[in-house]
Coordinates of C-alpha atoms in Angstrom, one line a residue:
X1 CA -48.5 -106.0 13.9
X2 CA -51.4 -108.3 13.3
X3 CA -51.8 -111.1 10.9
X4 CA -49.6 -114.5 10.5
X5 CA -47.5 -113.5 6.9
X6 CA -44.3 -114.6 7.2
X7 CA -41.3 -113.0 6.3
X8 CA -38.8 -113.8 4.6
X9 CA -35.9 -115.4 5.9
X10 CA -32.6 -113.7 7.1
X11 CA -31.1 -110.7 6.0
X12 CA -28.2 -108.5 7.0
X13 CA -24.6 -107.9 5.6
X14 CA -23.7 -105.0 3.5
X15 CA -23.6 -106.3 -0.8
X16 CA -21.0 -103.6 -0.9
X17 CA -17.6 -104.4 -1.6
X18 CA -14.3 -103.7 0.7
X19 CA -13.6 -100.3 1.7
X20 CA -17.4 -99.3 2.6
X21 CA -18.5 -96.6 5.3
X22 CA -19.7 -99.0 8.2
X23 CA -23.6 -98.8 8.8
X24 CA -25.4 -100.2 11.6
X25 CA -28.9 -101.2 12.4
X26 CA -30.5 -99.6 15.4
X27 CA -33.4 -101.2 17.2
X28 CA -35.1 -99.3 20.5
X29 CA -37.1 -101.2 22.3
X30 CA -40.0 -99.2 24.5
X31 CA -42.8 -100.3 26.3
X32 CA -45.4 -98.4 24.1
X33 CA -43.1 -98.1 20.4
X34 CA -40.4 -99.7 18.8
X35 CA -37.9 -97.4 17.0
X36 CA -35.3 -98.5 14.4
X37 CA -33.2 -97.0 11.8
X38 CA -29.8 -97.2 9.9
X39 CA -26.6 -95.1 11.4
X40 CA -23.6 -94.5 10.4
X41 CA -20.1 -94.3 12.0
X42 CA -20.6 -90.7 13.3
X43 CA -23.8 -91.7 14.9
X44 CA -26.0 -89.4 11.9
X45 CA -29.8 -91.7 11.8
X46 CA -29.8 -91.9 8.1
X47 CA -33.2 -93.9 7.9
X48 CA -35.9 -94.7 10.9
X49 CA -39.2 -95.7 11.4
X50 CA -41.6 -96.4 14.7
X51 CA -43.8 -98.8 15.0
X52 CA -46.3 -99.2 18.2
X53 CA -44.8 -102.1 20.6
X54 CA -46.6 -105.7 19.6
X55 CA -47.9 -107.7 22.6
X56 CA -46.6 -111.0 21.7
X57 CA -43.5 -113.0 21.3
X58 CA -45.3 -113.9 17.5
X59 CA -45.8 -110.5 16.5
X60 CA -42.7 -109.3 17.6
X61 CA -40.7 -111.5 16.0
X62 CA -42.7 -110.4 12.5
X63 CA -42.0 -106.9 13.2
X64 CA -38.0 -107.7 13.9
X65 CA -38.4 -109.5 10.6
X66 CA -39.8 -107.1 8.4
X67 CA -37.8 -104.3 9.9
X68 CA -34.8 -106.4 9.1
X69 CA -36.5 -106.9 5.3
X70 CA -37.0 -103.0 4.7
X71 CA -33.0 -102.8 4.9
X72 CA -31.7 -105.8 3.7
X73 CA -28.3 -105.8 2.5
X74 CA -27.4 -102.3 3.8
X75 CA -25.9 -103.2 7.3
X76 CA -23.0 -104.4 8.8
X77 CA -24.5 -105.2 12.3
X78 CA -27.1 -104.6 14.2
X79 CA -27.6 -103.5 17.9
X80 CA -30.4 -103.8 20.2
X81 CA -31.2 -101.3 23.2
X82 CA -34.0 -102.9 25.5
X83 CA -35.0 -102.0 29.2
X84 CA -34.2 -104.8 31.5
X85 CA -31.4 -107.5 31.8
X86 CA -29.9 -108.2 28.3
X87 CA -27.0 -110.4 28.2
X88 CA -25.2 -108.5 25.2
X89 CA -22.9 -111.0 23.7
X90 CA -26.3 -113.1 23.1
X91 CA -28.8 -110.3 22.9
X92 CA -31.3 -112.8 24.8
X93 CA -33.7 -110.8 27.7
X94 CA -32.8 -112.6 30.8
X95 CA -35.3 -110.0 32.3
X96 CA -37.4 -107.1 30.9
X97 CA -40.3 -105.1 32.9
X98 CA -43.8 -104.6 31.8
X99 CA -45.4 -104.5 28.7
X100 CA -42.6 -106.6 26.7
X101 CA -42.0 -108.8 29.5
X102 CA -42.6 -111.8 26.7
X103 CA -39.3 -111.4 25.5
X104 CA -37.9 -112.7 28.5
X105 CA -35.8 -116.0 27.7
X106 CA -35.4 -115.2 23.9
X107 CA -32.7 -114.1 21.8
X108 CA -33.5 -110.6 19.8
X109 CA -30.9 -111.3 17.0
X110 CA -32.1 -115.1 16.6
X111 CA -36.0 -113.1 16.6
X112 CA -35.0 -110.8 13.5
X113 CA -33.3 -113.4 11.7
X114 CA -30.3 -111.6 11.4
X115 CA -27.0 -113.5 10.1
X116 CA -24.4 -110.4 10.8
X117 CA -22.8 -109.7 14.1
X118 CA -25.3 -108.0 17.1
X119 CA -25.1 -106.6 20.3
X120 CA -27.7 -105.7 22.9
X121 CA -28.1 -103.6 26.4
X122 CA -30.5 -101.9 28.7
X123 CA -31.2 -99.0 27.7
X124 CA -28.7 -97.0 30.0
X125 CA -26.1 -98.9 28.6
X126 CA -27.4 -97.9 24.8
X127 CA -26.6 -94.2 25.8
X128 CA -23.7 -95.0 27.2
X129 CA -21.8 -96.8 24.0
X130 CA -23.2 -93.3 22.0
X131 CA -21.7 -91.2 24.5
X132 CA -18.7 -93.5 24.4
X133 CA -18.6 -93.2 20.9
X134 CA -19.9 -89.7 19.8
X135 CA -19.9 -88.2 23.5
X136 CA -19.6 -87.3 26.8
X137 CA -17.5 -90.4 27.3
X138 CA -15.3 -90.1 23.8
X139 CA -12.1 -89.3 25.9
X140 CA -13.0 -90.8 28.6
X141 CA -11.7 -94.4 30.2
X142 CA -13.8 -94.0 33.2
X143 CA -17.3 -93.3 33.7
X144 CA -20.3 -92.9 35.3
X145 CA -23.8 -92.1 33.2
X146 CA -27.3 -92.3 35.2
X147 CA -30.4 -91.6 33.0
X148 CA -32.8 -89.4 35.2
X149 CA -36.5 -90.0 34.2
X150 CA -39.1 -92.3 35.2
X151 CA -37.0 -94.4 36.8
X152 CA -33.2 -93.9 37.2
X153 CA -30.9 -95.9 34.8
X154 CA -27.0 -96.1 34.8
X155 CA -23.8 -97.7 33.1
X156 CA -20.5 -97.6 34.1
X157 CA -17.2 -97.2 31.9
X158 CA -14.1 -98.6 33.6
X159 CA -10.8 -99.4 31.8
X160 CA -12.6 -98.1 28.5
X161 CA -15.1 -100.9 28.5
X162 CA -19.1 -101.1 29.1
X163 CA -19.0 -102.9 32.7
X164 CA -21.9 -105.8 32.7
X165 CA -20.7 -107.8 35.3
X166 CA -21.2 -111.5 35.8
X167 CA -24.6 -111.6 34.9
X168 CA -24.9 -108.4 33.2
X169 CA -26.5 -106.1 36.3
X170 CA -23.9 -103.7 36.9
X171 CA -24.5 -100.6 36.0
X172 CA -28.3 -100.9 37.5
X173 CA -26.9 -97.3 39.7
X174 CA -30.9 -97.1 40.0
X175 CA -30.8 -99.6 42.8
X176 CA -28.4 -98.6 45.3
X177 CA -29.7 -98.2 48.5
X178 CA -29.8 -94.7 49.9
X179 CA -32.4 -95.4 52.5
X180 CA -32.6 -98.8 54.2
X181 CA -36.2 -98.1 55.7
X182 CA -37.0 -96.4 52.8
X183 CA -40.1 -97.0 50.6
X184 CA -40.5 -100.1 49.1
X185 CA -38.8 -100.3 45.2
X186 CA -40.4 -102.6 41.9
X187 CA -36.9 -104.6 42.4
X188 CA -37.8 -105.8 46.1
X189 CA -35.1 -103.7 47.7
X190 CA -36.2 -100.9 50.2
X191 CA -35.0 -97.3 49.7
X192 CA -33.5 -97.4 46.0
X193 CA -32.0 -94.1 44.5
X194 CA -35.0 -94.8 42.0
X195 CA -37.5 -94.7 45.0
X196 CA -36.1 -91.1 46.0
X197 CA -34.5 -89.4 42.9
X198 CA -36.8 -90.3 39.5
X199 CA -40.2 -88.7 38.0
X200 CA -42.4 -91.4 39.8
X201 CA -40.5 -90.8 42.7
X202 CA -41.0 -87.1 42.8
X203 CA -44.6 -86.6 41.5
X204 CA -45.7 -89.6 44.5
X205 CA -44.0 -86.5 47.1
X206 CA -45.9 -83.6 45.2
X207 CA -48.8 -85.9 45.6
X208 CA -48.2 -86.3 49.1
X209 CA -47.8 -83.2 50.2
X210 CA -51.0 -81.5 48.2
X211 CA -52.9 -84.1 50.0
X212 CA -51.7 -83.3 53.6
X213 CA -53.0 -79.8 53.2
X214 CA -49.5 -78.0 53.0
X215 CA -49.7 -74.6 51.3
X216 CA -47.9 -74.6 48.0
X217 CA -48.7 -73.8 44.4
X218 CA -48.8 -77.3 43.2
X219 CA -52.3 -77.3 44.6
X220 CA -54.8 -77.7 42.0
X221 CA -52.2 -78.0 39.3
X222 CA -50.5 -81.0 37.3
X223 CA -48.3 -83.6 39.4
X224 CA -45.2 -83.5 36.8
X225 CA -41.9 -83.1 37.4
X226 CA -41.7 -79.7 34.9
X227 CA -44.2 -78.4 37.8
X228 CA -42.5 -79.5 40.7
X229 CA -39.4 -77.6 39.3
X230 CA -41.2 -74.7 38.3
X231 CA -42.8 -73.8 41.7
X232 CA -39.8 -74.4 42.8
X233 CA -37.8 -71.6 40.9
X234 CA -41.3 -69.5 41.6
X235 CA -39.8 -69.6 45.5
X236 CA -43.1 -71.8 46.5
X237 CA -41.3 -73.3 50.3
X238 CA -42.9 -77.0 49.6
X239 CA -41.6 -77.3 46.0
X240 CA -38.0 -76.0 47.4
X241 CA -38.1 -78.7 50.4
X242 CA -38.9 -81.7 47.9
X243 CA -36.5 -80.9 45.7
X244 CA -33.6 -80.3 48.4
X245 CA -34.0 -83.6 50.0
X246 CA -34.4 -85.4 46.9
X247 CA -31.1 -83.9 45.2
X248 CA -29.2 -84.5 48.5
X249 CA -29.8 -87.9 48.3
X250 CA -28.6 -88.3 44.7
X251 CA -25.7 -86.1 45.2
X252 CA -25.0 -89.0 49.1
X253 CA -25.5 -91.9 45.8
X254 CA -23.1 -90.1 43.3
X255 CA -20.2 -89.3 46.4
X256 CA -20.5 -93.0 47.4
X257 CA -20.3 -94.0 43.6
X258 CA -17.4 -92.1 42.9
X259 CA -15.6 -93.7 45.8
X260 CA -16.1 -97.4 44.3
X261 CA -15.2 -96.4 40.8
X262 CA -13.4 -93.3 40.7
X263 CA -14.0 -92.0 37.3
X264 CA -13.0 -88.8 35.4
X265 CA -16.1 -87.7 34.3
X266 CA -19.9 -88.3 35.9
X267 CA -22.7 -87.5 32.7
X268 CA -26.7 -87.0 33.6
X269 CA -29.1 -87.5 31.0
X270 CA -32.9 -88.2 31.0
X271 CA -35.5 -85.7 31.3
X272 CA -35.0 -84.6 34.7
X273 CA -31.6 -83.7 33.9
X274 CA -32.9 -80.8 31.6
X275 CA -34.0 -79.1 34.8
X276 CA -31.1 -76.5 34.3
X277 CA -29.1 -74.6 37.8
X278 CA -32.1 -76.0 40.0
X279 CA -30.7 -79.6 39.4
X280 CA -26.9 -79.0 38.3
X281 CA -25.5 -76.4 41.0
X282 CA -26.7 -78.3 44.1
X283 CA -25.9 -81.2 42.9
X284 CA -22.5 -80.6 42.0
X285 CA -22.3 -78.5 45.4
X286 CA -23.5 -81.5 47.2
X287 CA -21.2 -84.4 45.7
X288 CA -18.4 -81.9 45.8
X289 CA -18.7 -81.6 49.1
X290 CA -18.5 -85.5 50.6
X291 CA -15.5 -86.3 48.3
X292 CA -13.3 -83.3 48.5
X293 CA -11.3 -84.2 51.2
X294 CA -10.2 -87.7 50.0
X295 CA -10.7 -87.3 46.4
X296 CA -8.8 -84.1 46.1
X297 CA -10.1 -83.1 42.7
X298 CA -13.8 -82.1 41.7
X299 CA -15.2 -84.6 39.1
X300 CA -16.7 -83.1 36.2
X301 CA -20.4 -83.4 36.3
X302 CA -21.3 -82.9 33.0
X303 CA -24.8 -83.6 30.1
X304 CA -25.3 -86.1 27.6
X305 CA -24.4 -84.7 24.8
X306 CA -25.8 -87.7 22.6
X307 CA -29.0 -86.0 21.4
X308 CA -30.6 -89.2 19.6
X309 CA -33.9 -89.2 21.6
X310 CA -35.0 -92.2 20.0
X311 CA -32.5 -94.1 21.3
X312 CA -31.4 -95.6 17.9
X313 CA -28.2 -94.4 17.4
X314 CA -27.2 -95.6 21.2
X315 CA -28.5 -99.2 20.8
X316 CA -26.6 -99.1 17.1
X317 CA -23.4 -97.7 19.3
X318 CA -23.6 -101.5 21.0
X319 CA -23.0 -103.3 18.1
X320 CA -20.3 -100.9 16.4
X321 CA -17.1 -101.8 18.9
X322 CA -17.5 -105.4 17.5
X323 CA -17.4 -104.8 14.1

């Protein structure tokens, strides 16, 4: 948004009396769009709208403001899904990549001008309260979710509660180390699942192999992930060998996982996890495999089944369990 027209000053709280159907607002925050919308307690998006992502603090805070104006009066809370480290209680950005790297230090609730109760998370975590809520997760008290797409995101669900740890990085399952002298990861560590098992990750080995000569069908043809996994199901040898190594090292990542929080159900969502029996039977074959022996039971491995894919009704899912 452009301009310097101010707002008007808070809004928030439902004008309804006792006894009203709880509605939420829902605010995804993206690097290229933000997405926002009213939902209601069985995670339906009643309203929405999506707006490209301003790039400043001053513009953001007008768009918060006038997204918060369009609904005033017809929400109970609101709930803020944002990549990065979001400390939830406060919904400030400790640290966010990127384009809205601006919002680091500041308080997304205190931006809108919102005087109802609010809740904020990375963006892993947003999916997780849906699928916590409305999902994968609903009978669940432990979990483990990873978000497979450009990078790898993740939350974990132990004791029925959103883990955020001391400083609100757990659940970053993106940044365990599955190769010590591995490459080189944007969080400074070396060898992250992220740097082995994520779209970036896997389009940088199609690239590398096309450019060492090898023979393979991806010659020529677009470096995407929906390519990679197509030669691959065409039999072409390359696409087969990129694809093995990288799921056994997601499958070494999930086994150790399981072993530090033992939970009942393990749920993939993300683009890449729409790859079908490519991804799902060799992954499951592969974790099964390191933890039969001491687990003694096979842990589901199962989809998101949250199908929001604006990521509103997730980020509204944060605020709802403090309403």
């Amino acid at each position: 948004m452009g301009g310097a027209t101010e707002v008007a000053q808070p809004r928030g709280g439902r004008e309804d009396g006792p006894g009203v159907a709880v509605t939420v607002l829902g605010v995804d925050i993206g690097g290229t769009s933000v997405k926002a919308g009213l939902v209601d307690e069985s995670g339906r998006v009643i309203e929405q709208q999506s707006q490209p992502t301003p790039h400043s603090s001053g513009d953001f805070r007008q768009l918060l403001r006038a997204l918060a104006a369009r609904w005033a009066g017809r929400f109970d809370a609101a709930g803020f899904g944002c990549k990065g480290l979001i400390d939830a209680a406060s919904t400030r950005v400790i640290r966010s990549p990127g384009p809205v790297a601006f919002l680091e230090g500041l308080s997304l609730s205190e931006m809108a001008g919102l005087n109802v109760p609010a809740r904020a998370g990375n963006d892993a975590h947003a999916a997780m309260a849906g699928e916590m809520r409305w999902g994968a997760a609903r009978d669940h008290r432990h979990a483990l979710l990873f978000t497979l797409g450009s990078g790898v995101g993740g939350a974990i669900v132990a004791d029925g509660r959103l883990l955020g740890g001391v400083s609100g990085i757990a659940g970053h399952l993106g940044h365990v180390t599955v190769d010590p002298w591995g490459a080189c990861c944007i969080c400074g560590n070396r060898g992250c699942l992220e740097t082995v098992f994520s779209a970036r990750a896997l389009e940088a080995e199609v690239w590398r192999v096309v450019n060492a000569g090898c023979a393979t069908k991806l010659a020529g043809g677009p470096v995407t992930c929906e390519a990679l996994f197509e030669a691959a199901a065409g039999g072409d040898r390359a696409a087969t060998v990129i694809l093995d190594k990288a799921v056994y090292q997601l499958a070494a990542a999930i086994a150790g996982l399981l072993f530090a929080f033992d939970p009942e159900v393990v749920i993939l969502g993300g683009n890449i996890a729409r790859a079908g029996v490519l991804l799902w039977r060799p992954l499951a074959a592969g974790i099964h495999e390191r933890t039969r022996a001491f687990l003694g039971r096979e842990v589901p491995l199962v989809p998101q089944q949250t199908s929001d894919p604006s990521g509103i009704a997730g980020a509204a899912a944060l605020a709802m369990a403090g309403i």
